[in-house]
PDB file of C-alpha atoms in Angstrom:
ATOM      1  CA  UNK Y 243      17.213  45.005  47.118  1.00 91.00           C
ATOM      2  CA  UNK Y 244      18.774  42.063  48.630  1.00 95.00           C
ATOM      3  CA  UNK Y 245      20.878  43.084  51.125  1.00 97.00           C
ATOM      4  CA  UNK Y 246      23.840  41.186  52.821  1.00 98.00           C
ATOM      5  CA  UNK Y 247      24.502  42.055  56.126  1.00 98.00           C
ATOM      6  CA  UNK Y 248      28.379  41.418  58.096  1.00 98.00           C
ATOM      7  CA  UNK Y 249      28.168  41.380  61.746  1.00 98.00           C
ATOM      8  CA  UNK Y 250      30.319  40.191  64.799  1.00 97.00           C
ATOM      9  CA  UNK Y 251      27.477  39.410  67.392  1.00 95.00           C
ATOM     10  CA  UNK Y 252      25.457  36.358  67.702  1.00 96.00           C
ATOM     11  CA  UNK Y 253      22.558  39.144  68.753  1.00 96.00           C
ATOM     12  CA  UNK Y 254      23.571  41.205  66.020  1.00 97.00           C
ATOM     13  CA  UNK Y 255      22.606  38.696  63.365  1.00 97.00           C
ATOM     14  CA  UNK Y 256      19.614  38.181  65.001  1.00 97.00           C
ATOM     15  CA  UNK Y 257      19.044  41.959  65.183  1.00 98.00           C
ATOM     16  CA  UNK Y 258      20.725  43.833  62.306  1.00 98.00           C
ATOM     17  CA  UNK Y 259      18.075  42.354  59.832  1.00 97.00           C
ATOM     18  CA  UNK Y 260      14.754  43.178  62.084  1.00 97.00           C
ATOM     19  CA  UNK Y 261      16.784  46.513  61.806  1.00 98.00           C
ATOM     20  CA  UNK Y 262      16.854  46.841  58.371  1.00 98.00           C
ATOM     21  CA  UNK Y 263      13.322  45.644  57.348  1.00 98.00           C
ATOM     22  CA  UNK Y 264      11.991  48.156  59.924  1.00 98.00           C
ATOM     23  CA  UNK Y 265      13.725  50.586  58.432  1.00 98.00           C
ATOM     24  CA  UNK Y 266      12.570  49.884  54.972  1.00 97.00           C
ATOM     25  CA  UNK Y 267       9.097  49.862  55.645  1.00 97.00           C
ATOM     26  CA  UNK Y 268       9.419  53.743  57.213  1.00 97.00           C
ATOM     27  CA  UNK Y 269      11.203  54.834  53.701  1.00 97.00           C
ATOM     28  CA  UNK Y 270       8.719  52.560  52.063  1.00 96.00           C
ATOM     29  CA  UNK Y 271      11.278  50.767  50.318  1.00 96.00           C
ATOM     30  CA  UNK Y 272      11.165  46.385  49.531  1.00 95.00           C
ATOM     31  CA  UNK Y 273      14.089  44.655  50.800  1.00 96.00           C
ATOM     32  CA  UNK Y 274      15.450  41.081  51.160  1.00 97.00           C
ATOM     33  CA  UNK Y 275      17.574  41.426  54.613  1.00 97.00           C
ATOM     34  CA  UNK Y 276      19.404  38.449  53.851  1.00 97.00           C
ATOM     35  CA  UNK Y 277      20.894  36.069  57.050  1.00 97.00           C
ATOM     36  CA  UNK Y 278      24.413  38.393  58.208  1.00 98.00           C
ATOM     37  CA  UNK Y 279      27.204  36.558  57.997  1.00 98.00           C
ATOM     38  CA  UNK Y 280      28.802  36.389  61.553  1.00 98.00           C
ATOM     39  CA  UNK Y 281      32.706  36.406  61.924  1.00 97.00           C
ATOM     40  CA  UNK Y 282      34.031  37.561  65.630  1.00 97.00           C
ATOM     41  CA  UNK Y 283      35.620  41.456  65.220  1.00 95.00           C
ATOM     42  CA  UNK Y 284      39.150  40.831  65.901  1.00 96.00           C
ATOM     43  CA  UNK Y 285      39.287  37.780  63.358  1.00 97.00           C
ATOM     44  CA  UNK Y 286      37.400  40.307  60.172  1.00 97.00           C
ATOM     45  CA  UNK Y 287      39.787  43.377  61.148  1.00 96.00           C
ATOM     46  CA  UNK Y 288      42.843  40.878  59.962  1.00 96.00           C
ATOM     47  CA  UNK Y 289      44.010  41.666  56.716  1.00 94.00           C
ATOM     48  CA  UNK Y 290      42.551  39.464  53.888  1.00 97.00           C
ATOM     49  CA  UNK Y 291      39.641  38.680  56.245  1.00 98.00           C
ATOM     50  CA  UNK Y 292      37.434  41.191  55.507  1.00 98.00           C
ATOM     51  CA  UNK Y 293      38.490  41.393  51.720  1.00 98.00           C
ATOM     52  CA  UNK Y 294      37.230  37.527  51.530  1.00 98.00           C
ATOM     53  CA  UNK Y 295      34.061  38.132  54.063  1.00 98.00           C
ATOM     54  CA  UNK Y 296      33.351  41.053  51.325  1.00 98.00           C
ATOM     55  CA  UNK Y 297      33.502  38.963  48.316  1.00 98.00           C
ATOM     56  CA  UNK Y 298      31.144  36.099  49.776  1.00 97.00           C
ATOM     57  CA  UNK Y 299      28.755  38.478  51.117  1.00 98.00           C
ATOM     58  CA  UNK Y 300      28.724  40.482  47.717  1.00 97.00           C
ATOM     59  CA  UNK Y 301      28.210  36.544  45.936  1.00 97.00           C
ATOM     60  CA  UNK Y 302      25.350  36.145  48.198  1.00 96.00           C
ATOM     61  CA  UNK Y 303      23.707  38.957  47.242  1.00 96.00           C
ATOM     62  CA  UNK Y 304      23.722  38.759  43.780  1.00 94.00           C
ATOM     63  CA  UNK Y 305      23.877  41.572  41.211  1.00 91.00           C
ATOM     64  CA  UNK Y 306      21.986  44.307  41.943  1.00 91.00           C
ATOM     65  CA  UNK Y 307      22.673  43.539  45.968  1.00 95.00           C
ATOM     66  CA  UNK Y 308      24.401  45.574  48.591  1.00 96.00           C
ATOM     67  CA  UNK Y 309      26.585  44.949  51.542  1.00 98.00           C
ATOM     68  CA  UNK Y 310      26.276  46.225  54.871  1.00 98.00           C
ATOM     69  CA  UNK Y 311      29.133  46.114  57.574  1.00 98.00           C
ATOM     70  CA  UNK Y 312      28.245  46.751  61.382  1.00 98.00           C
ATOM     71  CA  UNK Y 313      30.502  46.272  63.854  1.00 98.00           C
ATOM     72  CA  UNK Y 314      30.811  47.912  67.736  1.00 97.00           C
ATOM     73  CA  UNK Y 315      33.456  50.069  67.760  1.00 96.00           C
ATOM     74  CA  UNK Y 316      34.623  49.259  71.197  1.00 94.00           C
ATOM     75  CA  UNK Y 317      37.639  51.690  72.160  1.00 94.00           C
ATOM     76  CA  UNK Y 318      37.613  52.748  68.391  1.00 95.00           C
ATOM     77  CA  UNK Y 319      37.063  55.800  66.813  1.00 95.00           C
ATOM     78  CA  UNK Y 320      33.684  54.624  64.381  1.00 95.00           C
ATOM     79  CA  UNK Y 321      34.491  57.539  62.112  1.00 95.00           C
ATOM     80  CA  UNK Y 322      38.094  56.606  61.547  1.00 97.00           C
ATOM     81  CA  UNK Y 323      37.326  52.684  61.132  1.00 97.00           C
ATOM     82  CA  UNK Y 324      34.483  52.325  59.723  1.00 97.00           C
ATOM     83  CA  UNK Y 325      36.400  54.621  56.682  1.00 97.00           C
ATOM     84  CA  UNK Y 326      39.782  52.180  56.404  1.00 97.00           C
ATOM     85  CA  UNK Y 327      36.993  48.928  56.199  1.00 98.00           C
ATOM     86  CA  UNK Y 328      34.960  51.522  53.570  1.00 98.00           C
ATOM     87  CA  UNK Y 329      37.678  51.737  52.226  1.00 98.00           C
ATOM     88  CA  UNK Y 330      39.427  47.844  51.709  1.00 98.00           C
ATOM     89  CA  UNK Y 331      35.577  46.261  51.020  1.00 98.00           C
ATOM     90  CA  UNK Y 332      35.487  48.419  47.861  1.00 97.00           C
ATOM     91  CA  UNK Y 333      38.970  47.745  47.013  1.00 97.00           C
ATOM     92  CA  UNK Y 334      37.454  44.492  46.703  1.00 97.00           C
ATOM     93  CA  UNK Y 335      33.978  45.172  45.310  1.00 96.00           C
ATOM     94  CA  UNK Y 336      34.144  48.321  43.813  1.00 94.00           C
ATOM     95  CA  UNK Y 337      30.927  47.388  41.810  1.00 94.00           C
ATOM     96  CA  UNK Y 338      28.944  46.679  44.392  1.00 94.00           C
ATOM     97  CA  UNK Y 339      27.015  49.628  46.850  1.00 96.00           C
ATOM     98  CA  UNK Y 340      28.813  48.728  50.308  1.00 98.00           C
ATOM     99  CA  UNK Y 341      28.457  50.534  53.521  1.00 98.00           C
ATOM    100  CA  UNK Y 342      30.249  50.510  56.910  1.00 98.00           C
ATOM    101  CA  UNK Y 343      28.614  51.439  59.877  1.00 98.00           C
ATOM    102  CA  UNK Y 344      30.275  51.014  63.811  1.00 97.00           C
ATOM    103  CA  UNK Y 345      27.715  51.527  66.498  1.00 97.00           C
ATOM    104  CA  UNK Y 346      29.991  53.776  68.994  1.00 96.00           C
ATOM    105  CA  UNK Y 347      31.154  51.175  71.814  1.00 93.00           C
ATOM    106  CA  UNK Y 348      28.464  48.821  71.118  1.00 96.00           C
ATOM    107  CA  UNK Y 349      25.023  47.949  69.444  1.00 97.00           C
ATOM    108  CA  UNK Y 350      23.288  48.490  72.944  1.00 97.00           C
ATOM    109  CA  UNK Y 351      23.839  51.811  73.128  1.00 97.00           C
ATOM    110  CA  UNK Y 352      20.932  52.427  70.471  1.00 98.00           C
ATOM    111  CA  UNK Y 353      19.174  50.737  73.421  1.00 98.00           C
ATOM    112  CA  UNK Y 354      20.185  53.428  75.861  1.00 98.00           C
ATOM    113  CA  UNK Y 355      18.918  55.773  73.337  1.00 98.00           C
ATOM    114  CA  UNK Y 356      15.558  54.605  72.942  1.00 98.00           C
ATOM    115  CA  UNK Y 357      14.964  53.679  76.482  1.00 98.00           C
ATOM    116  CA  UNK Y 358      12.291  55.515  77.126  1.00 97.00           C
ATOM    117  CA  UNK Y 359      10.202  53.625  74.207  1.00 98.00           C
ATOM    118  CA  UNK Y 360      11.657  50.014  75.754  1.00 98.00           C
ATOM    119  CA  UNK Y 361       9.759  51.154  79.011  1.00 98.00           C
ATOM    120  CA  UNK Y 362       8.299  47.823  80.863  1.00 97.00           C
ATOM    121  CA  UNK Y 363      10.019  45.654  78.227  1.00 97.00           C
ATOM    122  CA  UNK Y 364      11.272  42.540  78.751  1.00 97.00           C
ATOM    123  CA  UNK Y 365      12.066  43.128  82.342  1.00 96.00           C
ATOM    124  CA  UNK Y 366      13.526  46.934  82.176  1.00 98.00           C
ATOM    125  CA  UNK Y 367      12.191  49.318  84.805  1.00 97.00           C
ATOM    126  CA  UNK Y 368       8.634  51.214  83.750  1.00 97.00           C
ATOM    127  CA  UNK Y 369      10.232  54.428  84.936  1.00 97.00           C
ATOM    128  CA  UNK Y 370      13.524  53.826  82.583  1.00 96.00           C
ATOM    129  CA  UNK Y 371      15.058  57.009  81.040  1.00 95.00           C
ATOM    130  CA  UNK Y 372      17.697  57.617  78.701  1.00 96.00           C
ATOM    131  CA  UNK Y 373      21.567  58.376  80.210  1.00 96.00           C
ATOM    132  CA  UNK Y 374      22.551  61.872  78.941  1.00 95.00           C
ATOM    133  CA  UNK Y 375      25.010  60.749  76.549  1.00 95.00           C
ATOM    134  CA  UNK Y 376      24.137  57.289  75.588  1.00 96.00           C
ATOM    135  CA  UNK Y 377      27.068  56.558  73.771  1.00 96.00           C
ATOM    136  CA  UNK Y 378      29.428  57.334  76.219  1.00 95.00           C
ATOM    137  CA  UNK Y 379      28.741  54.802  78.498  1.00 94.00           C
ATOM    138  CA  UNK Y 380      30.916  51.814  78.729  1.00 91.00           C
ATOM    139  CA  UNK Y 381      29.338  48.891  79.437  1.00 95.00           C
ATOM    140  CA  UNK Y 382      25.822  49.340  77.607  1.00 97.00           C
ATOM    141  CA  UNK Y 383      24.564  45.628  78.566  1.00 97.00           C
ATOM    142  CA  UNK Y 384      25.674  46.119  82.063  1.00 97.00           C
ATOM    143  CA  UNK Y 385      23.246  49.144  82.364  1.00 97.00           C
ATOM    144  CA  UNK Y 386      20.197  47.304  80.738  1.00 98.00           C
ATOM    145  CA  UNK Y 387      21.122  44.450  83.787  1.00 97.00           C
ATOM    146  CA  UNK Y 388      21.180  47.096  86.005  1.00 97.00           C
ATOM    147  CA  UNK Y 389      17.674  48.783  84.925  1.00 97.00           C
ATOM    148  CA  UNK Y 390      16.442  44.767  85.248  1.00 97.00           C
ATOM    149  CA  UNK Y 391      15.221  43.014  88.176  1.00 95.00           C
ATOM    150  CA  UNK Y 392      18.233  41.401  90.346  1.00 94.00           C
ATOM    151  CA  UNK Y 393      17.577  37.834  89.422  1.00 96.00           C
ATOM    152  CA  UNK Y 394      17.858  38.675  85.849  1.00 95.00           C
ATOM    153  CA  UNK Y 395      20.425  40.209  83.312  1.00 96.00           C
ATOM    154  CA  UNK Y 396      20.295  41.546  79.648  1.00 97.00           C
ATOM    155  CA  UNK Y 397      21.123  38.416  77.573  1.00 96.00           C
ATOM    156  CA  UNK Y 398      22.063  39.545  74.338  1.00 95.00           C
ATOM    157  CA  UNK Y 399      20.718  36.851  72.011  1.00 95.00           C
ATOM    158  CA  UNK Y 400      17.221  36.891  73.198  1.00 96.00           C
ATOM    159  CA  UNK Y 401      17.021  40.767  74.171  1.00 97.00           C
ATOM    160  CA  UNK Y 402      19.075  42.214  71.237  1.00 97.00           C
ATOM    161  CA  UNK Y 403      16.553  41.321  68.458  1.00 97.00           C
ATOM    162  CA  UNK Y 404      13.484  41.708  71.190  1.00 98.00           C
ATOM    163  CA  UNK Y 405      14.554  45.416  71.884  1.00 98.00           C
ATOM    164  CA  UNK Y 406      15.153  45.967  68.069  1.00 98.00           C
ATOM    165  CA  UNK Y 407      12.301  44.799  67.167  1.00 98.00           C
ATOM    166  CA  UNK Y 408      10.382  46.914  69.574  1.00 97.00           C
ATOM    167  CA  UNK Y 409      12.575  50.114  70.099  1.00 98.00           C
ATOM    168  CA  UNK Y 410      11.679  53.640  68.780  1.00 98.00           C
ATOM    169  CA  UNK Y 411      13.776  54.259  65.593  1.00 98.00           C
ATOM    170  CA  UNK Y 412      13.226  57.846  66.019  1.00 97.00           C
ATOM    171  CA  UNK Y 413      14.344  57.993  69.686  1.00 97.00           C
ATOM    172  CA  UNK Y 414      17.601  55.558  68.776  1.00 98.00           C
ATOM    173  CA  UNK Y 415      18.585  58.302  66.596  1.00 97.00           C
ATOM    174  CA  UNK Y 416      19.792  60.442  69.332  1.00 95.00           C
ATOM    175  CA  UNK Y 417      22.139  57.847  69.021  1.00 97.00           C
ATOM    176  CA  UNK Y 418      24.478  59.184  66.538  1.00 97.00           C
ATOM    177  CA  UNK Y 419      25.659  56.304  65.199  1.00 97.00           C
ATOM    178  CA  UNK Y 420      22.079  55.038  64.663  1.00 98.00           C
ATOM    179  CA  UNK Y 421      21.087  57.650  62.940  1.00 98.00           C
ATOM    180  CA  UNK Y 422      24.373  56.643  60.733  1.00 98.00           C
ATOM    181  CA  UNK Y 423      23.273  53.588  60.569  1.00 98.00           C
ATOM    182  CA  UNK Y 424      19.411  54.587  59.316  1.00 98.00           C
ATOM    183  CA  UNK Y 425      21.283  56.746  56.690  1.00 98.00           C
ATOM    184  CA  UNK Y 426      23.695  54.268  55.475  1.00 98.00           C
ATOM    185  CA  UNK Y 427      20.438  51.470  55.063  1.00 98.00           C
ATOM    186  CA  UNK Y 428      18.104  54.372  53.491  1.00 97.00           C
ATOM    187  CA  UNK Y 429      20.951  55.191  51.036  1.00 97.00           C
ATOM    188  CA  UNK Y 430      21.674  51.338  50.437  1.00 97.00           C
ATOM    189  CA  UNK Y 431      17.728  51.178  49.507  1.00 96.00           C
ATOM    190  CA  UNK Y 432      17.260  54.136  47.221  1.00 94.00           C
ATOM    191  CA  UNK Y 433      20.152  53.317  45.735  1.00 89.00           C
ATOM    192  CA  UNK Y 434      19.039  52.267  41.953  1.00 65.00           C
ATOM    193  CA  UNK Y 435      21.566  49.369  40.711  1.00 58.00           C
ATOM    194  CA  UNK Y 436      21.564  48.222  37.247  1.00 53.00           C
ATOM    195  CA  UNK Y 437      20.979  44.271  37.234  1.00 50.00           C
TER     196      UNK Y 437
END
């Protein structure tokens, strides 16, 4: 399947598809993550914006392709949003298999999930554990700076795709919007679309 992906992030477009292909290959499933299309949160949530993101993502995919939305939800209830932009991207493209996904306050908190797997990496402590609740914290980059060295700080276009690449899918689905987010892509995949 050729997949089109909608981010928000700079990191996230670097990310989301590593993601996805990982993914794939543990449901043994082909896919063609295609480059995300990158349009800032606040500027997509405007009516009309997302409707015409939609339609050129769908276009890009071709027939037969899906579309996959990720955003952070920030203060945001993921449930509740990630239904209303269900909900106007298949007003749009009702023929095409679209899903929405919001990480709950941000991407990085799949991090916090799987910390124990991202052990040593990239600068984080070798004794790094997971927070309780890793979706409740705040200010998930600020607590990968803070398991770094002092003279360095999580930089999201270089570490976001590094960690994703690298981070144990099983662990991030503690996470439960990752483990959203590995159902919405597995569904996406098995999903049989005439051509």
């Amino acid at each position: 399947m050729r997949l089109a992906t909608i981010v928000e992030g700079h990191g996230d477009a670097e990310a989301a598809p590593e993601l996805i292909r990982r993914i794939a290959v543990s449901i043994s499933r082909e896919v063609e993550a295609l480059r995300p299309i990158r349009i800032p949160r606040q500027r997509l949530l405007k009516a009309g914006e997302l409707e015409r993101t939609v339609e050129f993502a769908a276009r890009h995919a071709g027939a037969g392709g899906g579309v996959l939305i990720l955003l952070d939800a920030d203060d945001d209830c993921p449930a509740e949003l990630a239904s209303e932009l269900l909900a106007r991207a298949r007003a749009r493209r009702g023929d095409r298999e679209i899903r929405a996904v919001l990480a709950k306050t941000e991407f990085e908190a799949w991090f916090l999930a799987s910390a124990t797997s991202l052990r040593g990496k990239r600068g984080l402590r070798s004794d790094l554990s997971p927070p309780a609740d890793p979706e409740s914290i705040r200010d998930a980059k600020g607590w990968l700076s803070s398991a770094m060295p002092a003279d360095r700080s999580y930089r999201e276009v270089l570490d976001q795709p590094a960690f994703a690449a690298t981070m144990d899918l099983d662990e991030a689905r503690r996470a439960p919007s990752f483990d959203k987010f590995w159902r919405d892509v597995e569904s996406l995949l098995r999903t049989q679309v005439p051509t």
